[in-house]
C-alpha atoms as one frame of an Amber mdcrd trajectory, in Angstrom:
protein
  28.028 -25.114 102.497  26.964 -28.757 102.640  23.164 -28.759 102.600  22.873
 -32.340 103.866  24.603 -31.474 107.144  21.616 -29.305 108.031  18.755 -31.499
 106.741  16.575 -33.672 108.965  13.471 -35.682 108.017  10.082 -34.859 109.450
   9.797 -38.383 110.964  12.868 -37.814 113.129  12.845 -37.446 116.901  14.379
 -34.866 119.224  17.223 -37.333 119.867  17.861 -37.599 116.106  17.995 -33.832
 115.914  20.456 -33.624 118.822  22.731 -36.135 117.090  22.519 -34.153 113.838
  23.329 -30.886 115.604  26.230 -32.526 117.424  27.724 -33.614 114.099  27.795
 -30.066 112.744  31.343 -28.789 113.068  31.104 -25.125 114.035  28.754 -22.682
 112.392  25.096 -22.101 113.152  23.260 -24.887 114.987  20.155 -24.965 112.806
  18.407 -27.867 111.073  15.915 -27.695 108.230  13.047 -30.158 108.404  11.899
 -31.723 105.117   9.004 -34.025 104.264   9.062 -37.196 102.163   9.227 -35.077
  98.984  12.241 -33.163 100.356  10.092 -30.048 100.695  11.079 -27.625 103.463
   8.428 -27.620 106.191  10.181 -26.198 109.242  13.353 -25.332 111.124  14.854
 -26.485 114.418  17.615 -24.849 116.449  19.465 -26.072 119.523  17.507 -23.463
 121.466  14.185 -24.897 120.289  15.199 -28.366 121.505  16.535 -27.064 124.819
  13.210 -25.360 125.553  11.273 -28.555 124.752  13.449 -30.627 127.058  13.115
 -28.099 129.874   9.342 -28.323 129.446   9.494 -32.094 129.962   9.364 -33.408
 126.391  11.001 -36.861 125.988  13.880 -37.477 123.578  11.560 -39.757 121.597
   9.128 -36.926 120.824   8.728 -36.332 117.040  10.620 -33.294 115.798   7.414
 -32.023 114.215   6.331 -30.997 117.721   9.451 -28.870 118.169  10.063 -27.378
 114.742   9.248 -23.797 113.838   6.778 -23.729 110.948   6.992 -19.944 110.567
  10.434 -19.926 108.977  12.218 -17.492 106.688  13.495 -18.523 103.262  14.158
 -17.186  99.773  11.970 -18.585  97.038  13.132 -19.091  93.467  16.046 -17.109
  92.072  14.963 -13.736  93.422  17.932 -13.103  95.710  17.350  -9.470  96.652
  20.411  -8.028  98.341  18.377  -5.510 100.354  16.359  -8.410 101.784  19.529
 -10.354 102.594  20.805  -7.325 104.520  17.493  -7.092 106.404  17.634 -10.780
 107.391  21.237 -10.413 108.489  20.359  -7.418 110.668  17.580  -9.499 112.266
  20.189 -12.036 113.361  19.255 -14.873 110.993  22.275 -17.171 110.742  21.323
 -19.676 108.046  19.002 -18.702 105.205  17.706 -21.409 102.848  16.724 -20.825
  99.228  14.039 -23.136  97.846  12.965 -23.822  94.273   9.444 -23.669  92.863
   8.698 -27.062  94.484   9.795 -25.906  97.908  12.980 -28.003  97.906  16.171
 -26.529  99.354  18.713 -25.767  96.634  21.111 -23.633  98.660  21.790 -22.461
 102.193  23.394 -19.071 102.831  25.506 -18.696 105.949  24.845 -15.088 106.974
  27.267 -15.367 109.885  30.130 -16.244 107.603  29.161 -14.276 104.492  28.779
 -10.514 104.409  26.087 -10.724 101.718  24.849 -12.736  98.741  25.516 -10.652
  95.642  23.994 -11.733  92.296  27.029 -10.762  90.245  29.837 -12.294  88.203
  33.353 -11.002  88.853  36.248 -10.715  86.399  39.722  -9.846  87.685  42.357
  -8.539  85.280  45.663 -10.320  85.966  47.511 -10.248  82.650  49.868  -7.293
  83.128  53.651  -7.525  83.329  54.047  -5.369  86.452  57.111  -3.705  84.940
  57.260  -0.918  87.531  57.733  -3.548  90.247  60.761  -5.209  88.689  62.829
  -7.096  89.710  60.075  -8.570  91.925  57.969  -9.421  88.878  60.699 -10.876
  86.669  59.794 -14.422  87.697  56.501 -13.867  89.513  53.319 -12.264  88.142
  52.331  -9.211  90.163  49.002 -10.667  91.408  50.945 -13.462  93.142  53.315
 -11.180  95.046  52.770 -11.615  98.766  51.275  -9.051 101.124  51.926 -10.510
 104.529  51.520 -14.250 104.000  49.012 -14.105 101.145  49.086 -13.286  97.432
  47.660  -9.900  96.451  44.966 -11.444  94.287  43.827 -13.783  97.068  42.736
 -10.861  99.233  40.413  -9.789  96.402  39.155 -13.284  95.588  38.438 -14.174
  99.204  36.715 -10.853  99.845  34.436 -11.358  96.844  33.610 -14.880  98.054
  32.751 -13.457 101.478  30.086 -11.374  99.716  28.571 -14.514  98.195  30.153
 -14.169  94.740  30.619 -17.605  93.158  31.183 -16.825  89.475  34.824 -15.764
  89.458  37.095 -15.420  86.433  40.708 -14.269  86.221  42.095 -13.176  82.846
  45.776 -14.078  82.485  48.682 -13.472  80.143  52.152 -12.759  81.617  53.495
 -15.858  83.426  49.972 -17.208  83.175  50.953 -20.778  84.103  51.766 -19.663
  87.649  48.352 -18.059  88.121  46.555 -21.017  86.542  48.400 -23.366  88.883
  47.612 -21.085  91.841  43.888 -21.499  91.152  43.984 -25.190  90.261  42.173
 -25.935  93.534  38.967 -24.377  94.777  38.990 -21.559  97.327  36.411 -22.078
 100.076  34.600 -24.422  97.703  34.491 -21.902  94.846  36.200 -22.598  91.523
  38.152 -19.682  90.070  38.290 -19.896  86.278  41.340 -18.636  84.378  40.932
 -17.240  80.850  43.956 -16.514  78.682  44.063 -13.341  76.617  46.058 -13.982
  73.406  47.808 -10.603  73.584  47.726  -7.551  75.840  44.301  -5.982  75.438
  44.285  -3.192  78.022  42.446  -2.968  81.309  39.110  -4.324  80.107  39.588
  -5.777  76.598  40.105  -9.346  77.819  36.597  -9.454  79.317  35.372 -10.403
  75.822  37.045 -13.809  76.264  34.655 -14.701  79.090  32.142 -16.602  76.997
  29.162 -16.533  79.340  27.931 -14.883  82.509  25.433 -16.202  85.037  24.183
 -12.849  86.287  22.964  -9.592  84.755  25.593  -7.531  86.581  29.336  -7.994
  86.135  32.051  -6.628  88.398  35.344  -5.956  86.639  38.412  -5.020  88.640
  42.186  -4.924  88.600  43.648  -7.884  90.466  46.494  -5.896  92.069  44.345
  -3.740  94.344  44.448  -3.871  98.126  41.132  -2.572  99.414  38.290  -3.174
 101.851  35.572  -1.738  99.599  32.082  -2.723 100.761  30.795  -4.652  97.737
  27.266  -4.831  99.127  27.038  -1.038  99.435  28.592  -0.752  95.983  25.952
  -3.059  94.479  22.977  -1.510  96.310  24.103   1.974  95.198  24.381   0.705
  91.600  20.918  -0.857  91.827  19.293   2.129  93.549  20.376   4.545  90.821
  19.639   2.099  87.987  23.094   2.790  86.586  24.569   1.309  83.445  28.007
   1.409  85.024  29.239   2.460  88.440  32.883   3.382  88.875  34.458   2.985
  92.301  36.489   6.095  93.089  38.829   7.319  95.813  38.935  10.919  97.071
  42.012  12.799  95.927  42.759  16.154  97.553  45.183  18.704  96.110  46.359
  21.491  98.442  48.046  24.388  96.660  50.402  26.237  99.042  50.299  29.497
  97.072  47.886  32.200  96.107  46.289  31.317  92.742  45.219  33.942  90.239
  41.864  33.797  88.509  42.664  34.798  84.946  40.892  35.876  81.794  43.655
  35.795  79.238  46.419  37.984  80.668  44.084  39.890  82.981  43.943  38.992
  86.654  40.363  38.920  87.941  41.056  37.783  91.479  43.238  35.801  93.852
  42.406  32.583  95.689  44.718  32.012  98.637  46.040  28.471  99.109  43.026
  26.726  97.590  42.106  23.077  98.133  40.752  21.080  95.219  38.782  17.862
  95.733  38.804  15.241  93.008  37.853  11.603  92.627  40.380   9.153  91.174
  39.482   5.980  89.310  39.853   2.997  91.683  39.852   0.338  88.955  36.637
  -1.400  90.134  33.460  -1.306  88.022  29.908  -2.655  88.170  28.476  -3.006
  84.675  25.215  -4.149  83.141  26.126  -7.340  81.320  24.673  -6.425  77.923
  26.905  -3.346  77.691  30.016  -5.511  77.548  29.159  -6.093  73.875  30.491
  -2.569  73.274  34.026  -3.805  73.989  35.670  -4.464  70.590  37.007  -7.913
  69.763  40.775  -8.455  69.863  41.596  -4.764  70.289  43.566  -2.966  72.974
  40.824  -1.340  75.034  41.073   0.279  78.452  38.310   0.689  81.009  38.557
   4.451  80.500  37.850   3.929  76.774  34.788   1.922  77.754  33.570   4.643
  80.145  33.987   7.325  77.488  32.067   5.188  74.971  29.190   4.839  77.450
  29.164   8.581  78.115  29.047   9.234  74.365  26.032   6.941  74.093  24.276
   8.805  76.929  24.369   5.816  79.261  24.049   6.346  82.984  27.585   6.486
  84.376  27.873   7.088  88.119  30.598   7.005  90.753  30.776   5.237  94.116
  33.245   6.660  96.676  35.355   4.149  98.615  35.398   5.134 102.277  37.876
   2.514 103.488  41.428   1.828 102.420  42.564   1.406  98.815  46.038   0.907
  97.398  46.846   0.383  93.729  49.993  -1.723  93.934  51.792  -0.450  90.865
  55.105   0.767  92.283  57.529  -0.278  95.000  56.426   2.439  97.425  52.784
   1.317  97.132  53.786  -2.313  97.642  55.688  -1.329 100.806  52.687   0.704
 101.998  50.414  -2.330 101.617  52.951  -4.520 103.436  52.878  -2.101 106.352
  49.097  -1.654 106.341  48.365  -5.383 106.502  50.121  -5.575 109.876  47.521
  -3.296 111.450  44.193  -4.509 110.031  41.940  -7.508 110.566  41.134  -9.304
 107.327
């Protein structure tokens, strides 16, 4: 968001503050008071001003008499997600982050954003979508519409709503269409497109992302339709100090027959109509950045190969169950299911 819209100088009056608040189009009516060195010294809300006026203060009164000096802010680069959640639960609308000199470098809108996650995100969008032909003959699968929006846009916009700003899409098949699709920013965030020179599996193209801003990287398929809670996903990953966390969906198998328990040809018992509970790979991963070096250069490499390599090396591999909806749009019936689902949900 535009920081300057919410900045007011310490020498300003109540009238100046009212004019500044009136110029804010929507959003939280909060101003941040700075001194001559641009250091944050206080905050003012429309409620603060209203109370001063009711108490008889004139419009010419200096804002320093109205501002709240006991304000909440984040200092430095230590954006702790658990703290963001706590502030959000307390009803804080705008949360400033200041540098080591106390100057505002960013303002988080906790009304608009679900969280502020310190992660990079890479979306795999290079596949041919052959099982969805003829729909994908002239259109890459990530750009197929669900409702009035491209599949990939649901994922991009959801990540942005969780405060993710470092977004990369790896492209191959009909890449020009995807590159053109992201030629403009989305909600002020630039989505970078990286071309993979050949098909490198479901995670191999991550090696073409030359640098990451954060220590944790989210990698996901771009053709998913899901409302996964990325904040819960990240906090679970952080809590268990995992090397990789794999998002999974419950998969239940009901067998309508009696099943024999066998030892060779001998029957040792019967289990009537058993139910088996499994977890299926959802195609969304949180990974410690340094582990991405294990992905080989210019080789076909799937995410499952990567997981198995981490298990072999005794890394901490955990799973995170998705409790909401999740559809992997790989076939026509799944595409139709997503088209129907979007009619009944608020996004």
